PDB file of C-alpha atoms in Angstrom:
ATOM      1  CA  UNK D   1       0.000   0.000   0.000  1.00 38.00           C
ATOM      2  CA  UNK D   2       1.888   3.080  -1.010  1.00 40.00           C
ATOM      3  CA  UNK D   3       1.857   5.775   1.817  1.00 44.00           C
ATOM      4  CA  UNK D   4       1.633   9.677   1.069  1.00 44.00           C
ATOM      5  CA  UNK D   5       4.397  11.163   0.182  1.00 45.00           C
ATOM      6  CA  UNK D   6       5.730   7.899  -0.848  1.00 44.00           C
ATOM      7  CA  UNK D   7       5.976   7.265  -4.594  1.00 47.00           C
ATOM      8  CA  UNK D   8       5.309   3.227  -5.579  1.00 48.00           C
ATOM      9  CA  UNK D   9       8.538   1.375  -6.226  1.00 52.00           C
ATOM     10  CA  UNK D  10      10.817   4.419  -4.726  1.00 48.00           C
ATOM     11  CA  UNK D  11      13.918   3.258  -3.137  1.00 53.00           C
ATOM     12  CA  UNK D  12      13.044   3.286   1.301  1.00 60.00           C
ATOM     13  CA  UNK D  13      14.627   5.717   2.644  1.00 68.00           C
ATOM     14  CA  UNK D  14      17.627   4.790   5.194  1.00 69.00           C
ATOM     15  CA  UNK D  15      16.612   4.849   8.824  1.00 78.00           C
ATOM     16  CA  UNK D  16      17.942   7.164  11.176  1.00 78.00           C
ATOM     17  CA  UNK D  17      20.702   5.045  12.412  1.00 78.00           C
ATOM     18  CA  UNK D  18      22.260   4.228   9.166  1.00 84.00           C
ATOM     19  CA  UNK D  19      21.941   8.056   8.051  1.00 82.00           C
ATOM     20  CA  UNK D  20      24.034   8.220  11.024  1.00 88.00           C
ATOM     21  CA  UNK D  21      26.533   6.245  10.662  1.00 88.00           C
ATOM     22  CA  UNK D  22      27.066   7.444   6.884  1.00 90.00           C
ATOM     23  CA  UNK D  23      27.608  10.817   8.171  1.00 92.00           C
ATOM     24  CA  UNK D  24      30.007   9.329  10.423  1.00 94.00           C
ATOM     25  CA  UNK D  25      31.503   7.181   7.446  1.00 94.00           C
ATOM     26  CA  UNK D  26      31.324  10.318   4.915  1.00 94.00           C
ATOM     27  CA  UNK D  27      32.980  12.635   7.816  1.00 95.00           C
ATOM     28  CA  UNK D  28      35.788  10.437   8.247  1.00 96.00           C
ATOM     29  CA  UNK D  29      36.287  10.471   4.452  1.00 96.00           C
ATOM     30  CA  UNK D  30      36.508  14.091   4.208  1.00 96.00           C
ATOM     31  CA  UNK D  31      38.746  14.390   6.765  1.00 96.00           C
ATOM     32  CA  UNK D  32      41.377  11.995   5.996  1.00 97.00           C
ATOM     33  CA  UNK D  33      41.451  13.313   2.189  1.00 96.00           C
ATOM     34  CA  UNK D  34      41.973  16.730   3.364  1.00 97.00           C
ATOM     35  CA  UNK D  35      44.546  15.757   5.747  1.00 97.00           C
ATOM     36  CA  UNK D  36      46.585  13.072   3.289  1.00 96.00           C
ATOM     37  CA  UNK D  37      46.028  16.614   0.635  1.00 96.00           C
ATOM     38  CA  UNK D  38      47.525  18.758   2.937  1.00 96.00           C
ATOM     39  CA  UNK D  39      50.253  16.993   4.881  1.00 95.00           C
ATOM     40  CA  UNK D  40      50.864  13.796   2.442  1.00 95.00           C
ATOM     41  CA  UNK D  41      49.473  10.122   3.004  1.00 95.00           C
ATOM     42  CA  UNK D  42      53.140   8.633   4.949  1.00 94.00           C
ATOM     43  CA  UNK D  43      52.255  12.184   7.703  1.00 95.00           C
ATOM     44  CA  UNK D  44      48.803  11.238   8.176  1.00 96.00           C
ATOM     45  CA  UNK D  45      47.618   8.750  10.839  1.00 96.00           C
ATOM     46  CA  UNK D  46      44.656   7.340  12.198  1.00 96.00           C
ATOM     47  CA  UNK D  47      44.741   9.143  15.474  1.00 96.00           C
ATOM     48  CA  UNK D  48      45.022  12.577  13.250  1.00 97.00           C
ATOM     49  CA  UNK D  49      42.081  11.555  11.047  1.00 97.00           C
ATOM     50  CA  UNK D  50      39.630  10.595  14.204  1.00 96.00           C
ATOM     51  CA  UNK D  51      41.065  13.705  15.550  1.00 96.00           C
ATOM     52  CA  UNK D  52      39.615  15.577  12.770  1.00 96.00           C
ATOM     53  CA  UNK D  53      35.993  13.917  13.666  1.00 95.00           C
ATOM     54  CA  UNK D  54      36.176  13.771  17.234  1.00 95.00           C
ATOM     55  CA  UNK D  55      35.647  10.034  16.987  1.00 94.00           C
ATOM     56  CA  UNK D  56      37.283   7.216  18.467  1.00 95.00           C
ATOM     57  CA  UNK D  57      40.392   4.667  16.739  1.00 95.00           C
ATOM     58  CA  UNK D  58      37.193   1.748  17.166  1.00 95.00           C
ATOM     59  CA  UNK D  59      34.916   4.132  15.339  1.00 95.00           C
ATOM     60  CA  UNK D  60      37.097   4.349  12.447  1.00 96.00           C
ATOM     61  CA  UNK D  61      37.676   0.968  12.227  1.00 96.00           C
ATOM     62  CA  UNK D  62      34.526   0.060  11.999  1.00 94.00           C
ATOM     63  CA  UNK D  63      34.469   1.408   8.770  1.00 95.00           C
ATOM     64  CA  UNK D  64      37.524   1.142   7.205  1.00 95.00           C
ATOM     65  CA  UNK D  65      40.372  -2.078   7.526  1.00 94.00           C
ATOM     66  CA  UNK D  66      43.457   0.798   7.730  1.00 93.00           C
ATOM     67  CA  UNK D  67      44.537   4.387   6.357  1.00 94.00           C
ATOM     68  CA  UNK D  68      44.804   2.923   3.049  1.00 94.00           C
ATOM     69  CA  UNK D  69      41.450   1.997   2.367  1.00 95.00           C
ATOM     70  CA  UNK D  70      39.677   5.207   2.986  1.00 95.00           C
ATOM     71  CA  UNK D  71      42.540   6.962   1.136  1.00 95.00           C
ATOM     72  CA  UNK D  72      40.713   4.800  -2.239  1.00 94.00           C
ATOM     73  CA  UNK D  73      36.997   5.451  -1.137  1.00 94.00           C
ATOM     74  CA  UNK D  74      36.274   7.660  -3.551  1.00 93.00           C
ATOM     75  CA  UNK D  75      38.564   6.055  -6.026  1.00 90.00           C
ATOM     76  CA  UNK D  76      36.394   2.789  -5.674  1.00 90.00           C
ATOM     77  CA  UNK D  77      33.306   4.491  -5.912  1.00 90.00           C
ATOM     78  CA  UNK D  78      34.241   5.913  -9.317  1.00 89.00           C
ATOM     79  CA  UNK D  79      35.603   2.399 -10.043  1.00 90.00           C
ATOM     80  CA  UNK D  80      32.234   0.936  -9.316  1.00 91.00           C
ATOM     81  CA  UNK D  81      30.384   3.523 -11.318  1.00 91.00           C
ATOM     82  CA  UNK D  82      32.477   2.454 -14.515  1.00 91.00           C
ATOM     83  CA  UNK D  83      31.784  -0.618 -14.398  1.00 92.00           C
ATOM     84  CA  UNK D  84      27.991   0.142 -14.046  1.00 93.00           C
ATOM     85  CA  UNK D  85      28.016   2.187 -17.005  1.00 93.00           C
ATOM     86  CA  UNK D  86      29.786  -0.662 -18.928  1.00 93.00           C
ATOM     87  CA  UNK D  87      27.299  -3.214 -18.028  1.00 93.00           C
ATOM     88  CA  UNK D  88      24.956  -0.612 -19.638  1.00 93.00           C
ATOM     89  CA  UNK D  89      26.306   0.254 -23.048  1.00 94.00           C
ATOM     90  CA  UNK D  90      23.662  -1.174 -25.871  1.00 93.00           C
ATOM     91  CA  UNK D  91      24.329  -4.215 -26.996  1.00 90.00           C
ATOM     92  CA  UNK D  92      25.267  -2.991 -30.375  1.00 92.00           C
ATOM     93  CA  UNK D  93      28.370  -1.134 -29.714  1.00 92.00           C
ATOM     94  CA  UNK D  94      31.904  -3.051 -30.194  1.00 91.00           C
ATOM     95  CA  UNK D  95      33.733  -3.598 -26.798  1.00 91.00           C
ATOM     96  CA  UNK D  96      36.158  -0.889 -27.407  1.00 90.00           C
ATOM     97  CA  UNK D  97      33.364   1.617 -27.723  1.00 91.00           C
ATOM     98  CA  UNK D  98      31.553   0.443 -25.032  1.00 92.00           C
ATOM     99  CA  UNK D  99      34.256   0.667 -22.709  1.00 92.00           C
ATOM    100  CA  UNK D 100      34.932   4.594 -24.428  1.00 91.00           C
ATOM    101  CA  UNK D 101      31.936   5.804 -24.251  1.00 92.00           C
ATOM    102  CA  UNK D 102      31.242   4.112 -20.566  1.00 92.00           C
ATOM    103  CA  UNK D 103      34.005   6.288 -19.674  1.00 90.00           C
ATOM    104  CA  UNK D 104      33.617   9.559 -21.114  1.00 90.00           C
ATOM    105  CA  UNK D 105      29.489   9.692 -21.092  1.00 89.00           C
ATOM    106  CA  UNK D 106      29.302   8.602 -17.466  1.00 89.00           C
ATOM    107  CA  UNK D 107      32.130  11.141 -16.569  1.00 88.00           C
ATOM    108  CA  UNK D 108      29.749  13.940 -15.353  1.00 88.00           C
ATOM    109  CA  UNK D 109      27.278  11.688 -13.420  1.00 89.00           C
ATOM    110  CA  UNK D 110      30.628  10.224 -11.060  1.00 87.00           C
ATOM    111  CA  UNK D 111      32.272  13.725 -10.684  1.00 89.00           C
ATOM    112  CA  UNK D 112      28.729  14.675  -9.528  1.00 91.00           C
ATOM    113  CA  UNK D 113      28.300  11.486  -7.217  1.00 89.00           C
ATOM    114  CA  UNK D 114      32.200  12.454  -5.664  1.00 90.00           C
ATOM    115  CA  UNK D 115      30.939  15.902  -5.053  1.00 91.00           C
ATOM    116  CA  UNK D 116      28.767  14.517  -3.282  1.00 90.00           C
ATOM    117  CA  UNK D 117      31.117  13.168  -0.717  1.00 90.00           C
ATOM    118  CA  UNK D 118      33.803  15.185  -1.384  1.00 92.00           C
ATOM    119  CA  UNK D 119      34.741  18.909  -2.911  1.00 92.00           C
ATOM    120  CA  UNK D 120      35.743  17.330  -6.500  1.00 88.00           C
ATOM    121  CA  UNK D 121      39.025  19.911  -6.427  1.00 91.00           C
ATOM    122  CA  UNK D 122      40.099  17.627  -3.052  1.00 93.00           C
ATOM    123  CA  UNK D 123      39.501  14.494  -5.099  1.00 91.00           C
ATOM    124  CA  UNK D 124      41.509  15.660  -7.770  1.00 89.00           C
ATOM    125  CA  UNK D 125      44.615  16.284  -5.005  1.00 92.00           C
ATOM    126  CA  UNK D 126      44.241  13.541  -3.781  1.00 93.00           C
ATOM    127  CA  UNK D 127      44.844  11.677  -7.417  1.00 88.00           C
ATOM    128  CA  UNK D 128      48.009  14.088  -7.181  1.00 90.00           C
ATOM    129  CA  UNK D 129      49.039  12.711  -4.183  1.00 93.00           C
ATOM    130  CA  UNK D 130      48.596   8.728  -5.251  1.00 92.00           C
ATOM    131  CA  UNK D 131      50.564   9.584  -8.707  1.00 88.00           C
ATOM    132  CA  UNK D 132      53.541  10.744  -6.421  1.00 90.00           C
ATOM    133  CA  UNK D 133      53.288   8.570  -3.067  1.00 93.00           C
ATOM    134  CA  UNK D 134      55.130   4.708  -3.869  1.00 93.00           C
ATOM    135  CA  UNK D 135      53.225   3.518  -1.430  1.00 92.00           C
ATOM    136  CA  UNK D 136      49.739   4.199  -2.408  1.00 93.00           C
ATOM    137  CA  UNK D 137      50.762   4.105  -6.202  1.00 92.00           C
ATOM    138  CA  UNK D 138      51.741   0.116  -5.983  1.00 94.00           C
ATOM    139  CA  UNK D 139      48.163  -0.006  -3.896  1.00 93.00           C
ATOM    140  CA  UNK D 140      46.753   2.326  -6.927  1.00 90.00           C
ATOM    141  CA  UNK D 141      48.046  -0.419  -9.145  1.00 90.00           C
ATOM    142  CA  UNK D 142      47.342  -3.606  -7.808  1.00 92.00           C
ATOM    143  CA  UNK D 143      43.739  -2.449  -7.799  1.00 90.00           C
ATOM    144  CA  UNK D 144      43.680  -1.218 -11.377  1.00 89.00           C
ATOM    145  CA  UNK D 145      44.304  -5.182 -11.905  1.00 91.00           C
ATOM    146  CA  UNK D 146      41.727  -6.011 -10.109  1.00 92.00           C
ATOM    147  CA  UNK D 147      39.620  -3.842 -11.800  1.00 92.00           C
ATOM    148  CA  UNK D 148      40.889  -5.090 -15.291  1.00 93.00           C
ATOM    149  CA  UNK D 149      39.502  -8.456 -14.355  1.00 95.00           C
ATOM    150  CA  UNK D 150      36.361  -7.170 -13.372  1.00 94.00           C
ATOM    151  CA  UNK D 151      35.996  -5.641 -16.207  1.00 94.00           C
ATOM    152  CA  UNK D 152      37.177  -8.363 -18.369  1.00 95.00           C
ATOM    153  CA  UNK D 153      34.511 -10.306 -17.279  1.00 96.00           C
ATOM    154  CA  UNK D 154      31.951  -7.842 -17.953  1.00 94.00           C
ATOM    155  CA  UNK D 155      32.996  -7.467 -21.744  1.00 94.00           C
ATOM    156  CA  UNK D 156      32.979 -11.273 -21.753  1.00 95.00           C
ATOM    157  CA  UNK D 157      29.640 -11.389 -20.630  1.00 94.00           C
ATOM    158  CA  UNK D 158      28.364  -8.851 -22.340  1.00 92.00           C
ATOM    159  CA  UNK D 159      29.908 -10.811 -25.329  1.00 92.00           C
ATOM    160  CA  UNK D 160      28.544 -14.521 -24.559  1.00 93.00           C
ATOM    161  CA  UNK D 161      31.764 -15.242 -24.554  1.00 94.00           C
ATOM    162  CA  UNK D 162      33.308 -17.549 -21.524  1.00 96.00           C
ATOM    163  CA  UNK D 163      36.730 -15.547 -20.268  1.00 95.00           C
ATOM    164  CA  UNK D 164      38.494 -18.223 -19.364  1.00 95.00           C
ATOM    165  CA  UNK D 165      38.817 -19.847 -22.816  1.00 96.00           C
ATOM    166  CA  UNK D 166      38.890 -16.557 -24.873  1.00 95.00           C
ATOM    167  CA  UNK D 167      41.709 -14.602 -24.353  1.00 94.00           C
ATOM    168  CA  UNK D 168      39.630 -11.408 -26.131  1.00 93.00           C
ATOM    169  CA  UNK D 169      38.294  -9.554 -23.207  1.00 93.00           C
ATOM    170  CA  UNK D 170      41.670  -9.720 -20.947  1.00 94.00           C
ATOM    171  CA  UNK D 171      43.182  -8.470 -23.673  1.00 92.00           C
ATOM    172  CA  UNK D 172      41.315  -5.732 -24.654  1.00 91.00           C
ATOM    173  CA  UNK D 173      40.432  -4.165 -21.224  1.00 93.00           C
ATOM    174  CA  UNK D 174      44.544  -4.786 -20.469  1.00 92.00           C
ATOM    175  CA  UNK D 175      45.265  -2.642 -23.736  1.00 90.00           C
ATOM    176  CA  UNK D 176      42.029   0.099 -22.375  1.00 89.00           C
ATOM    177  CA  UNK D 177      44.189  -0.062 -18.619  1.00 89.00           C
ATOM    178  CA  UNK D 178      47.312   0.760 -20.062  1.00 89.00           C
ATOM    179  CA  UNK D 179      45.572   4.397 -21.900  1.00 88.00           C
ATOM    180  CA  UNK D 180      44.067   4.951 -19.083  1.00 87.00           C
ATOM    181  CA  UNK D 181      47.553   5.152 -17.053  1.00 87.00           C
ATOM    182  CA  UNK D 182      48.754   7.173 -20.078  1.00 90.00           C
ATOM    183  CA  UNK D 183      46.172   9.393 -19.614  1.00 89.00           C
ATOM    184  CA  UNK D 184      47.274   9.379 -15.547  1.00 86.00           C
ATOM    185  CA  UNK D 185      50.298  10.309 -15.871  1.00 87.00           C
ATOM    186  CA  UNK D 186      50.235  13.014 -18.654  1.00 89.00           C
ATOM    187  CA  UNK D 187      47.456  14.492 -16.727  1.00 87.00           C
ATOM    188  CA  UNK D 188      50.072  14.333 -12.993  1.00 84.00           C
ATOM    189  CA  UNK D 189      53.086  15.805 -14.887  1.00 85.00           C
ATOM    190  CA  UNK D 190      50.746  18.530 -16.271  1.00 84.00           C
ATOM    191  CA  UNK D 191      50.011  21.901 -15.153  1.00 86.00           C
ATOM    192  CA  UNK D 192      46.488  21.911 -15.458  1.00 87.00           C
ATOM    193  CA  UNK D 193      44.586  19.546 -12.902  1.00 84.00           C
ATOM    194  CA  UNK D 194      41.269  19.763 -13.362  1.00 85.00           C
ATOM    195  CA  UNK D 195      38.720  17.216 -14.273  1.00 86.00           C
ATOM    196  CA  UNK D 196      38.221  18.974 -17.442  1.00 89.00           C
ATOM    197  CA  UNK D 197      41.984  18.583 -18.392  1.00 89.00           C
ATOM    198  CA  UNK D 198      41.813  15.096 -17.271  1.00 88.00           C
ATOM    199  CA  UNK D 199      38.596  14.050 -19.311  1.00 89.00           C
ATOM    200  CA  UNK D 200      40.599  15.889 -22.476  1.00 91.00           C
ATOM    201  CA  UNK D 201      43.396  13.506 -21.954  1.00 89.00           C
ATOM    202  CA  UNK D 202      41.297  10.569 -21.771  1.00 89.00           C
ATOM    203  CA  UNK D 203      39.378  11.324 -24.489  1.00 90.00           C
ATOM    204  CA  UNK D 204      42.394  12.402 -26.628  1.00 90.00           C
ATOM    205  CA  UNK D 205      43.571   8.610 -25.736  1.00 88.00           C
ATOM    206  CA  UNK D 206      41.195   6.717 -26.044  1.00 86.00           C
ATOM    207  CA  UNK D 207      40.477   8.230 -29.142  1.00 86.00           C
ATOM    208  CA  UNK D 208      44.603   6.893 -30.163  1.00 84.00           C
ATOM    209  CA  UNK D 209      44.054   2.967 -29.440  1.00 80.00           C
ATOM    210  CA  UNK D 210      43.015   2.137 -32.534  1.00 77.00           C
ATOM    211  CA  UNK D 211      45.618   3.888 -34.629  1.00 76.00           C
ATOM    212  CA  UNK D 212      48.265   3.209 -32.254  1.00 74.00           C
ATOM    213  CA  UNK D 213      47.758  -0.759 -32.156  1.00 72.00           C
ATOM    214  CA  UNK D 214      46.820  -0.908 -35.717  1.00 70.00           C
ATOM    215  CA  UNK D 215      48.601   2.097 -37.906  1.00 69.00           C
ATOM    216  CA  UNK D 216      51.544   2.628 -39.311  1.00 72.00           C
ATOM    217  CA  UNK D 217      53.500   5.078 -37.117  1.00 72.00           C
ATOM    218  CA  UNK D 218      56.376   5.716 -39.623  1.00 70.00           C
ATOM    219  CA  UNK D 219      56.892   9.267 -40.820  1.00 71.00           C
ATOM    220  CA  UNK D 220      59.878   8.688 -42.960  1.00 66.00           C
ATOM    221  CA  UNK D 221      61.627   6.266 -45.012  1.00 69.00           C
ATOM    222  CA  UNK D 222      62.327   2.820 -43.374  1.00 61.00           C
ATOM    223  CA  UNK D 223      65.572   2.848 -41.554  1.00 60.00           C
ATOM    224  CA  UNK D 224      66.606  -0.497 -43.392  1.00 61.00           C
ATOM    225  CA  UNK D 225      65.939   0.879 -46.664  1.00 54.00           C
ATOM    226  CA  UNK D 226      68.109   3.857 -45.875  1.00 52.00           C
ATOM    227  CA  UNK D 227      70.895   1.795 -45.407  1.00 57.00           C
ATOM    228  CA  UNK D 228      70.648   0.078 -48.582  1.00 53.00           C
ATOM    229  CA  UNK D 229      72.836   1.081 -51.383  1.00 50.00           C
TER     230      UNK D 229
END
């Protein structure tokens, strides 16, 4: 029986203790970004991000496992919203273009679910600080394989294919990983770090896998034909 002001088949609304204890969760997220932003990730502890929230070591850890994982929240919430939009391209679309356009035309609906937990600028320092901390780069990286697989078998499904026997997906998304870490670390060396820079770099490519893996790169003559005589 659908009550007033309840629309039929709307999602229920948390109850008051979860909204709490997202506010708590969100707080703590906030906190430790701007902190790990501001002082670097090996300079921020635990006691300094409870600090922030006037909560207790137990409280955090009922959240998070360490320092590390709520450094990638918002990382793995972007993460998860890729692979949404993958599992949503039409049917029709080639992998490649599926996993391009999952990318770029979801873009605007994750920066808007960050900002949502965080200011998107502190995100985007954050990133920053990953790119150029070993230790939560080699974290940064071990995930992106994790993600790779989760994505390969995605594609694969998407596909009918089975991703064991077909080496197609694996391949692909590993190809699709490696622009995306391109794009990474053009965008870190930069000077401009905005989103808007970074979604020009991904776009620009993304838009180079097929020419790079398939073209012919050479400008000039052959170097062995040179040297004939």
């Amino acid at each position: 029986m659908e009550t007033a002001g309840t629309a039929v088949g709307a999602p229920a609304r948390p109850g008051l203790r979860e909204r709490k204890k997202q506010r708590t969760r969100d707080a703590l997220v906030r906190a430790a970004l701007e902190l790990i932003a501001t002082r670097g990730y090996e300079r921020t502890t635990v006691d300094d991000i409870v600090a922030a929230v006037d909560v207790s070591q137990r409280t955090f850890f009922r959240y998070f496992a360490g320092k590390e994982e709520v450094a990638f929240f918002v990382t793995r919430l972007a993460e998860s919203r890729v692979l949404e939009a993958v599992r949503a391209r039409p049917p029709h679309e080639t992998p490649l273009e599926a996993l391009r356009r999952a990318v770029l035309d979801s873009w605007d609906g994750i920066n808007e679910a960050v900002e949502r937990l965080v200011p998107l600028e502190l995100h985007m320092r954050v990133y920053r600080v990953i790119e150029s901390t070993p230790a939560l780069l080699a974290a940064h990286l071990r995930r992106a394989t994790e993600l790779e697989e989760e994505l390969a078998r995605v594609v694969a499904e998407r596909e009918g294919l089975d991703v064991d026997a077909d080496p197609r997906p694996r391949i692909l998304v590993a190809a699709f990983g490696g622009v995306v870490r391109v794009a990474e670390r053009r965008w870190s060396a930069g000077e401009d770090h905005s989103t808007e820079a970074m979604r020009d770099l991904m776009t620009t490519c993304l838009d180079q896998v097929g020419p790079a893996l398939a073209g012919n790169w050479r400008t000039g003559p052959s170097p062995n034909r040179a040297n004939e005589t």
